[in-house]
Amino acid sequence: RFHSQDSRMAKSKNHTNHNQNYKAHRNGIKRPKFGTKVSTKGMDPKFIRNQKHAKKGMKRAEAKKPNHTKQRAPGTDHYAQ
């Protein structure tokens, strides 16, 4: 059905944030969960096996590293021997 432009009004409201804050706080705004382990379900088994060995190797390399907790004497240069 044909309507003339005079009978329709221009739309004025494009966006509103009304009630969104209330809705967000109904169940409380939670902190994001962290430390959760990513599931390997459905991943490539070959990749998972390799990843397992790589992690083990990195752990061994970390254990072999010398402990650098001692403070150097002031004025000593690391490269001067």
PDB file of N, CA and C in Angstrom:
ATOM      1  N   ARG A   1       0.831  -1.168   0.000  1.00  0.00           N
ATOM      2  CA  ARG A   1       0.000   0.000   0.000  1.00  0.00           C
ATOM      3  C   ARG A   1       0.884   1.242   0.000  1.00  0.00           C
ATOM      4  N   PHE A   2       0.536   2.203  -0.748  1.00  0.00           N
ATOM      5  CA  PHE A   2       1.336   3.409  -0.909  1.00  0.00           C
ATOM      6  C   PHE A   2       1.057   4.393   0.222  1.00  0.00           C
ATOM      7  N   HIS A   3       2.170   4.843   0.880  1.00  0.00           N
ATOM      8  CA  HIS A   3       2.051   5.867   1.906  1.00  0.00           C
ATOM      9  C   HIS A   3       2.839   7.081   1.450  1.00  0.00           C
ATOM     10  N   SER A   4       2.263   8.220   1.662  1.00  0.00           N
ATOM     11  CA  SER A   4       2.997   9.429   1.309  1.00  0.00           C
ATOM     12  C   SER A   4       4.040   9.713   2.388  1.00  0.00           C
ATOM     13  N   GLN A   5       5.065  10.438   2.047  1.00  0.00           N
ATOM     14  CA  GLN A   5       6.141  10.743   2.978  1.00  0.00           C
ATOM     15  C   GLN A   5       5.649  11.612   4.130  1.00  0.00           C
ATOM     16  N   ASP A   6       4.583  12.324   3.963  1.00  0.00           N
ATOM     17  CA  ASP A   6       4.084  13.227   4.995  1.00  0.00           C
ATOM     18  C   ASP A   6       3.534  12.469   6.201  1.00  0.00           C
ATOM     19  N   SER A   7       2.947  11.289   5.982  1.00  0.00           N
ATOM     20  CA  SER A   7       2.292  10.589   7.076  1.00  0.00           C
ATOM     21  C   SER A   7       3.276   9.848   7.990  1.00  0.00           C
ATOM     22  N   ARG A   8       4.488   9.576   7.482  1.00  0.00           N
ATOM     23  CA  ARG A   8       5.476   8.860   8.299  1.00  0.00           C
ATOM     24  C   ARG A   8       6.417   9.839   8.987  1.00  0.00           C
ATOM     25  N   MET A   9       6.784   9.533  10.236  1.00  0.00           N
ATOM     26  CA  MET A   9       7.741  10.363  10.952  1.00  0.00           C
ATOM     27  C   MET A   9       9.112   9.724  10.871  1.00  0.00           C
ATOM     28  N   ALA A  10      10.108  10.543  10.969  1.00  0.00           N
ATOM     29  CA  ALA A  10      11.479  10.040  10.925  1.00  0.00           C
ATOM     30  C   ALA A  10      11.796   9.298  12.212  1.00  0.00           C
ATOM     31  N   LYS A  11      12.537   8.221  12.081  1.00  0.00           N
ATOM     32  CA  LYS A  11      12.949   7.456  13.253  1.00  0.00           C
ATOM     33  C   LYS A  11      14.061   8.237  13.955  1.00  0.00           C
ATOM     34  N   SER A  12      13.888   8.483  15.249  1.00  0.00           N
ATOM     35  CA  SER A  12      14.865   9.311  15.943  1.00  0.00           C
ATOM     36  C   SER A  12      15.803   8.512  16.844  1.00  0.00           C
ATOM     37  N   LYS A  13      15.323   7.425  17.444  1.00  0.00           N
ATOM     38  CA  LYS A  13      16.146   6.691  18.408  1.00  0.00           C
ATOM     39  C   LYS A  13      16.807   5.500  17.714  1.00  0.00           C
ATOM     40  N   ASN A  14      18.151   5.537  17.650  1.00  0.00           N
ATOM     41  CA  ASN A  14      18.874   4.447  17.015  1.00  0.00           C
ATOM     42  C   ASN A  14      19.476   3.480  18.019  1.00  0.00           C
ATOM     43  N   HIS A  15      19.752   3.942  19.232  1.00  0.00           N
ATOM     44  CA  HIS A  15      20.404   3.072  20.205  1.00  0.00           C
ATOM     45  C   HIS A  15      20.098   3.565  21.605  1.00  0.00           C
ATOM     46  N   THR A  16      19.922   2.614  22.527  1.00  0.00           N
ATOM     47  CA  THR A  16      19.758   2.975  23.929  1.00  0.00           C
ATOM     48  C   THR A  16      20.422   1.908  24.786  1.00  0.00           C
ATOM     49  N   ASN A  17      20.945   2.328  25.919  1.00  0.00           N
ATOM     50  CA  ASN A  17      21.574   1.394  26.846  1.00  0.00           C
ATOM     51  C   ASN A  17      20.671   1.172  28.056  1.00  0.00           C
ATOM     52  N   HIS A  18      19.412   1.554  27.928  1.00  0.00           N
ATOM     53  CA  HIS A  18      18.461   1.461  29.034  1.00  0.00           C
ATOM     54  C   HIS A  18      18.332   0.018  29.511  1.00  0.00           C
ATOM     55  N   ASN A  19      18.391  -0.191  30.823  1.00  0.00           N
ATOM     56  CA  ASN A  19      18.171  -1.472  31.486  1.00  0.00           C
ATOM     57  C   ASN A  19      19.346  -2.445  31.351  1.00  0.00           C
ATOM     58  N   GLN A  20      20.361  -2.144  30.550  1.00  0.00           N
ATOM     59  CA  GLN A  20      21.442  -3.097  30.341  1.00  0.00           C
ATOM     60  C   GLN A  20      22.290  -3.263  31.596  1.00  0.00           C
ATOM     61  N   ASN A  21      22.531  -2.164  32.312  1.00  0.00           N
ATOM     62  CA  ASN A  21      23.310  -2.217  33.542  1.00  0.00           C
ATOM     63  C   ASN A  21      22.580  -3.033  34.603  1.00  0.00           C
ATOM     64  N   TYR A  22      21.297  -2.851  34.694  1.00  0.00           N
ATOM     65  CA  TYR A  22      20.470  -3.617  35.640  1.00  0.00           C
ATOM     66  C   TYR A  22      20.552  -5.104  35.326  1.00  0.00           C
ATOM     67  N   LYS A  23      20.396  -5.443  34.046  1.00  0.00           N
ATOM     68  CA  LYS A  23      20.440  -6.847  33.631  1.00  0.00           C
ATOM     69  C   LYS A  23      21.798  -7.473  33.911  1.00  0.00           C
ATOM     70  N   ALA A  24      22.864  -6.682  33.689  1.00  0.00           N
ATOM     71  CA  ALA A  24      24.221  -7.196  33.887  1.00  0.00           C
ATOM     72  C   ALA A  24      24.479  -7.519  35.358  1.00  0.00           C
ATOM     73  N   HIS A  25      23.879  -6.720  36.258  1.00  0.00           N
ATOM     74  CA  HIS A  25      24.142  -6.907  37.679  1.00  0.00           C
ATOM     75  C   HIS A  25      23.177  -7.876  38.355  1.00  0.00           C
ATOM     76  N   ARG A  26      22.189  -8.366  37.630  1.00  0.00           N
ATOM     77  CA  ARG A  26      21.225  -9.292  38.227  1.00  0.00           C
ATOM     78  C   ARG A  26      21.929 -10.533  38.763  1.00  0.00           C
ATOM     79  N   ASN A  27      22.846 -11.088  37.985  1.00  0.00           N
ATOM     80  CA  ASN A  27      23.618 -12.252  38.425  1.00  0.00           C
ATOM     81  C   ASN A  27      25.027 -11.864  38.834  1.00  0.00           C
ATOM     82  N   GLY A  28      25.294 -10.596  38.903  1.00  0.00           N
ATOM     83  CA  GLY A  28      26.614 -10.121  39.299  1.00  0.00           C
ATOM     84  C   GLY A  28      27.568 -10.140  38.128  1.00  0.00           C
ATOM     85  N   ILE A  29      28.423  -9.135  38.051  1.00  0.00           N
ATOM     86  CA  ILE A  29      29.428  -9.112  36.999  1.00  0.00           C
ATOM     87  C   ILE A  29      30.609  -9.904  37.522  1.00  0.00           C
ATOM     88  N   LYS A  30      30.897 -11.025  36.896  1.00  0.00           N
ATOM     89  CA  LYS A  30      31.933 -11.940  37.364  1.00  0.00           C
ATOM     90  C   LYS A  30      33.280 -11.568  36.768  1.00  0.00           C
ATOM     91  N   ARG A  31      34.333 -11.869  37.514  1.00  0.00           N
ATOM     92  CA  ARG A  31      35.683 -11.733  36.966  1.00  0.00           C
ATOM     93  C   ARG A  31      35.897 -12.866  35.979  1.00  0.00           C
ATOM     94  N   PRO A  32      36.709 -12.639  34.948  1.00  0.00           N
ATOM     95  CA  PRO A  32      36.947 -13.712  33.996  1.00  0.00           C
ATOM     96  C   PRO A  32      37.719 -14.845  34.656  1.00  0.00           C
ATOM     97  N   LYS A  33      37.346 -16.067  34.336  1.00  0.00           N
ATOM     98  CA  LYS A  33      38.016 -17.232  34.899  1.00  0.00           C
ATOM     99  C   LYS A  33      39.334 -17.427  34.176  1.00  0.00           C
ATOM    100  N   PHE A  34      40.372 -17.727  34.918  1.00  0.00           N
ATOM    101  CA  PHE A  34      41.679 -17.932  34.322  1.00  0.00           C
ATOM    102  C   PHE A  34      42.291 -19.212  34.881  1.00  0.00           C
ATOM    103  N   GLY A  35      43.297 -19.702  34.222  1.00  0.00           N
ATOM    104  CA  GLY A  35      43.973 -20.903  34.687  1.00  0.00           C
ATOM    105  C   GLY A  35      43.297 -22.186  34.260  1.00  0.00           C
ATOM    106  N   THR A  36      42.242 -22.075  33.488  1.00  0.00           N
ATOM    107  CA  THR A  36      41.573 -23.285  33.043  1.00  0.00           C
ATOM    108  C   THR A  36      42.367 -23.910  31.902  1.00  0.00           C
ATOM    109  N   LYS A  37      42.452 -25.199  31.907  1.00  0.00           N
ATOM    110  CA  LYS A  37      43.231 -25.922  30.913  1.00  0.00           C
ATOM    111  C   LYS A  37      42.399 -26.069  29.641  1.00  0.00           C
ATOM    112  N   VAL A  38      43.020 -25.802  28.509  1.00  0.00           N
ATOM    113  CA  VAL A  38      42.333 -25.911  27.226  1.00  0.00           C
ATOM    114  C   VAL A  38      42.207 -27.392  26.868  1.00  0.00           C
ATOM    115  N   SER A  39      41.041 -27.797  26.461  1.00  0.00           N
ATOM    116  CA  SER A  39      40.808 -29.198  26.119  1.00  0.00           C
ATOM    117  C   SER A  39      41.529 -29.567  24.839  1.00  0.00           C
ATOM    118  N   THR A  40      42.108 -30.767  24.815  1.00  0.00           N
ATOM    119  CA  THR A  40      42.787 -31.258  23.613  1.00  0.00           C
ATOM    120  C   THR A  40      41.882 -32.214  22.845  1.00  0.00           C
ATOM    121  N   LYS A  41      40.639 -32.295  23.267  1.00  0.00           N
ATOM    122  CA  LYS A  41      39.673 -33.183  22.613  1.00  0.00           C
ATOM    123  C   LYS A  41      39.436 -32.727  21.178  1.00  0.00           C
ATOM    124  N   GLY A  42      39.623 -33.605  20.232  1.00  0.00           N
ATOM    125  CA  GLY A  42      39.414 -33.288  18.828  1.00  0.00           C
ATOM    126  C   GLY A  42      40.652 -32.728  18.151  1.00  0.00           C
ATOM    127  N   MET A  43      41.745 -32.530  18.906  1.00  0.00           N
ATOM    128  CA  MET A  43      42.979 -32.043  18.297  1.00  0.00           C
ATOM    129  C   MET A  43      43.702 -33.193  17.604  1.00  0.00           C
ATOM    130  N   ASP A  44      44.641 -32.823  16.747  1.00  0.00           N
ATOM    131  CA  ASP A  44      45.437 -33.798  16.013  1.00  0.00           C
ATOM    132  C   ASP A  44      46.290 -34.602  16.995  1.00  0.00           C
ATOM    133  N   PRO A  45      46.148 -35.940  17.043  1.00  0.00           N
ATOM    134  CA  PRO A  45      46.903 -36.754  18.009  1.00  0.00           C
ATOM    135  C   PRO A  45      48.414 -36.634  17.840  1.00  0.00           C
ATOM    136  N   LYS A  46      48.877 -36.487  16.601  1.00  0.00           N
ATOM    137  CA  LYS A  46      50.313 -36.360  16.340  1.00  0.00           C
ATOM    138  C   LYS A  46      50.845 -35.069  16.973  1.00  0.00           C
ATOM    139  N   PHE A  47      50.079 -34.021  16.849  1.00  0.00           N
ATOM    140  CA  PHE A  47      50.449 -32.729  17.434  1.00  0.00           C
ATOM    141  C   PHE A  47      50.489 -32.816  18.952  1.00  0.00           C
ATOM    142  N   ILE A  48      49.520 -33.493  19.550  1.00  0.00           N
ATOM    143  CA  ILE A  48      49.440 -33.616  21.004  1.00  0.00           C
ATOM    144  C   ILE A  48      50.637 -34.391  21.542  1.00  0.00           C
ATOM    145  N   ARG A  49      51.020 -35.464  20.860  1.00  0.00           N
ATOM    146  CA  ARG A  49      52.186 -36.248  21.284  1.00  0.00           C
ATOM    147  C   ARG A  49      53.445 -35.400  21.236  1.00  0.00           C
ATOM    148  N   ASN A  50      53.610 -34.650  20.138  1.00  0.00           N
ATOM    149  CA  ASN A  50      54.783 -33.801  19.994  1.00  0.00           C
ATOM    150  C   ASN A  50      54.801 -32.723  21.081  1.00  0.00           C
ATOM    151  N   GLN A  51      53.649 -32.154  21.362  1.00  0.00           N
ATOM    152  CA  GLN A  51      53.540 -31.111  22.378  1.00  0.00           C
ATOM    153  C   GLN A  51      53.935 -31.646  23.751  1.00  0.00           C
ATOM    154  N   LYS A  52      53.535 -32.887  24.035  1.00  0.00           N
ATOM    155  CA  LYS A  52      53.866 -33.512  25.307  1.00  0.00           C
ATOM    156  C   LYS A  52      55.380 -33.624  25.474  1.00  0.00           C
ATOM    157  N   HIS A  53      56.061 -34.088  24.423  1.00  0.00           N
ATOM    158  CA  HIS A  53      57.513 -34.242  24.479  1.00  0.00           C
ATOM    159  C   HIS A  53      58.210 -32.884  24.545  1.00  0.00           C
ATOM    160  N   ALA A  54      57.678 -31.906  23.847  1.00  0.00           N
ATOM    161  CA  ALA A  54      58.265 -30.568  23.861  1.00  0.00           C
ATOM    162  C   ALA A  54      58.179 -29.955  25.253  1.00  0.00           C
ATOM    163  N   LYS A  55      57.033 -30.125  25.912  1.00  0.00           N
ATOM    164  CA  LYS A  55      56.860 -29.591  27.263  1.00  0.00           C
ATOM    165  C   LYS A  55      57.816 -30.265  28.235  1.00  0.00           C
ATOM    166  N   LYS A  56      57.977 -31.580  28.080  1.00  0.00           N
ATOM    167  CA  LYS A  56      58.883 -32.328  28.942  1.00  0.00           C
ATOM    168  C   LYS A  56      60.319 -31.841  28.745  1.00  0.00           C
ATOM    169  N   GLY A  57      60.707 -31.603  27.489  1.00  0.00           N
ATOM    170  CA  GLY A  57      62.052 -31.123  27.181  1.00  0.00           C
ATOM    171  C   GLY A  57      62.301 -29.736  27.750  1.00  0.00           C
ATOM    172  N   MET A  58      61.283 -28.876  27.686  1.00  0.00           N
ATOM    173  CA  MET A  58      61.424 -27.524  28.226  1.00  0.00           C
ATOM    174  C   MET A  58      61.588 -27.566  29.735  1.00  0.00           C
ATOM    175  N   LYS A  59      60.880 -28.478  30.384  1.00  0.00           N
ATOM    176  CA  LYS A  59      60.963 -28.616  31.834  1.00  0.00           C
ATOM    177  C   LYS A  59      62.359 -29.095  32.244  1.00  0.00           C
ATOM    178  N   ARG A  60      62.931 -30.037  31.466  1.00  0.00           N
ATOM    179  CA  ARG A  60      64.272 -30.547  31.762  1.00  0.00           C
ATOM    180  C   ARG A  60      65.317 -29.454  31.556  1.00  0.00           C
ATOM    181  N   ALA A  61      65.157 -28.652  30.492  1.00  0.00           N
ATOM    182  CA  ALA A  61      66.098 -27.570  30.211  1.00  0.00           C
ATOM    183  C   ALA A  61      66.049 -26.515  31.320  1.00  0.00           C
ATOM    184  N   GLU A  62      64.869 -26.270  31.841  1.00  0.00           N
ATOM    185  CA  GLU A  62      64.699 -25.300  32.927  1.00  0.00           C
ATOM    186  C   GLU A  62      65.391 -25.802  34.194  1.00  0.00           C
ATOM    187  N   ALA A  63      65.319 -27.097  34.441  1.00  0.00           N
ATOM    188  CA  ALA A  63      65.941 -27.669  35.635  1.00  0.00           C
ATOM    189  C   ALA A  63      67.467 -27.643  35.531  1.00  0.00           C
ATOM    190  N   LYS A  64      68.012 -27.766  34.311  1.00  0.00           N
ATOM    191  CA  LYS A  64      69.457 -27.784  34.098  1.00  0.00           C
ATOM    192  C   LYS A  64      70.081 -26.398  34.205  1.00  0.00           C
ATOM    193  N   LYS A  65      69.281 -25.341  34.030  1.00  0.00           N
ATOM    194  CA  LYS A  65      69.798 -23.972  34.039  1.00  0.00           C
ATOM    195  C   LYS A  65      70.449 -23.661  35.381  1.00  0.00           C
ATOM    196  N   PRO A  66      71.584 -22.958  35.367  1.00  0.00           N
ATOM    197  CA  PRO A  66      72.198 -22.566  36.642  1.00  0.00           C
ATOM    198  C   PRO A  66      71.336 -21.508  37.317  1.00  0.00           C
ATOM    199  N   ASN A  67      71.368 -21.517  38.632  1.00  0.00           N
ATOM    200  CA  ASN A  67      70.548 -20.588  39.401  1.00  0.00           C
ATOM    201  C   ASN A  67      71.273 -19.252  39.523  1.00  0.00           C
ATOM    202  N   HIS A  68      70.707 -18.187  39.012  1.00  0.00           N
ATOM    203  CA  HIS A  68      71.325 -16.866  39.022  1.00  0.00           C
ATOM    204  C   HIS A  68      70.715 -15.982  40.102  1.00  0.00           C
ATOM    205  N   THR A  69      70.585 -16.518  41.290  1.00  0.00           N
ATOM    206  CA  THR A  69      69.970 -15.730  42.356  1.00  0.00           C
ATOM    207  C   THR A  69      70.980 -14.872  43.087  1.00  0.00           C
ATOM    208  N   LYS A  70      72.291 -15.194  42.953  1.00  0.00           N
ATOM    209  CA  LYS A  70      73.316 -14.414  43.645  1.00  0.00           C
ATOM    210  C   LYS A  70      73.460 -13.047  42.993  1.00  0.00           C
ATOM    211  N   GLN A  71      73.639 -12.019  43.826  1.00  0.00           N
ATOM    212  CA  GLN A  71      73.837 -10.667  43.323  1.00  0.00           C
ATOM    213  C   GLN A  71      75.304 -10.482  42.943  1.00  0.00           C
ATOM    214  N   ARG A  72      75.534  -9.768  41.876  1.00  0.00           N
ATOM    215  CA  ARG A  72      76.906  -9.460  41.473  1.00  0.00           C
ATOM    216  C   ARG A  72      77.441  -8.328  42.349  1.00  0.00           C
ATOM    217  N   ALA A  73      78.755  -8.335  42.528  1.00  0.00           N
ATOM    218  CA  ALA A  73      79.388  -7.258  43.280  1.00  0.00           C
ATOM    219  C   ALA A  73      79.262  -5.978  42.463  1.00  0.00           C
ATOM    220  N   PRO A  74      79.035  -4.841  43.103  1.00  0.00           N
ATOM    221  CA  PRO A  74      78.892  -3.600  42.345  1.00  0.00           C
ATOM    222  C   PRO A  74      80.164  -3.261  41.584  1.00  0.00           C
ATOM    223  N   GLY A  75      79.998  -2.789  40.357  1.00  0.00           N
ATOM    224  CA  GLY A  75      81.134  -2.393  39.533  1.00  0.00           C
ATOM    225  C   GLY A  75      81.731  -3.518  38.712  1.00  0.00           C
ATOM    226  N   THR A  76      81.288  -4.741  38.903  1.00  0.00           N
ATOM    227  CA  THR A  76      81.837  -5.848  38.106  1.00  0.00           C
ATOM    228  C   THR A  76      81.066  -5.953  36.808  1.00  0.00           C
ATOM    229  N   ASP A  77      81.776  -6.137  35.738  1.00  0.00           N
ATOM    230  CA  ASP A  77      81.160  -6.257  34.424  1.00  0.00           C
ATOM    231  C   ASP A  77      80.955  -7.719  34.119  1.00  0.00           C
ATOM    232  N   HIS A  78      79.803  -8.056  33.545  1.00  0.00           N
ATOM    233  CA  HIS A  78      79.489  -9.450  33.212  1.00  0.00           C
ATOM    234  C   HIS A  78      80.451  -9.999  32.162  1.00  0.00           C
ATOM    235  N   TYR A  79      80.866  -9.153  31.207  1.00  0.00           N
ATOM    236  CA  TYR A  79      81.685  -9.624  30.088  1.00  0.00           C
ATOM    237  C   TYR A  79      83.186  -9.612  30.409  1.00  0.00           C
ATOM    238  N   ALA A  80      83.595  -8.844  31.402  1.00  0.00           N
ATOM    239  CA  ALA A  80      85.025  -8.785  31.750  1.00  0.00           C
ATOM    240  C   ALA A  80      85.399 -10.029  32.542  1.00  0.00           C
ATOM    241  N   GLN A  81      86.490 -10.648  32.133  1.00  0.00           N
ATOM    242  CA  GLN A  81      86.877 -11.873  32.838  1.00  0.00           C
ATOM    243  C   GLN A  81      88.302 -11.807  33.300  1.00  0.00           C
TER     244      GLN A  81
END
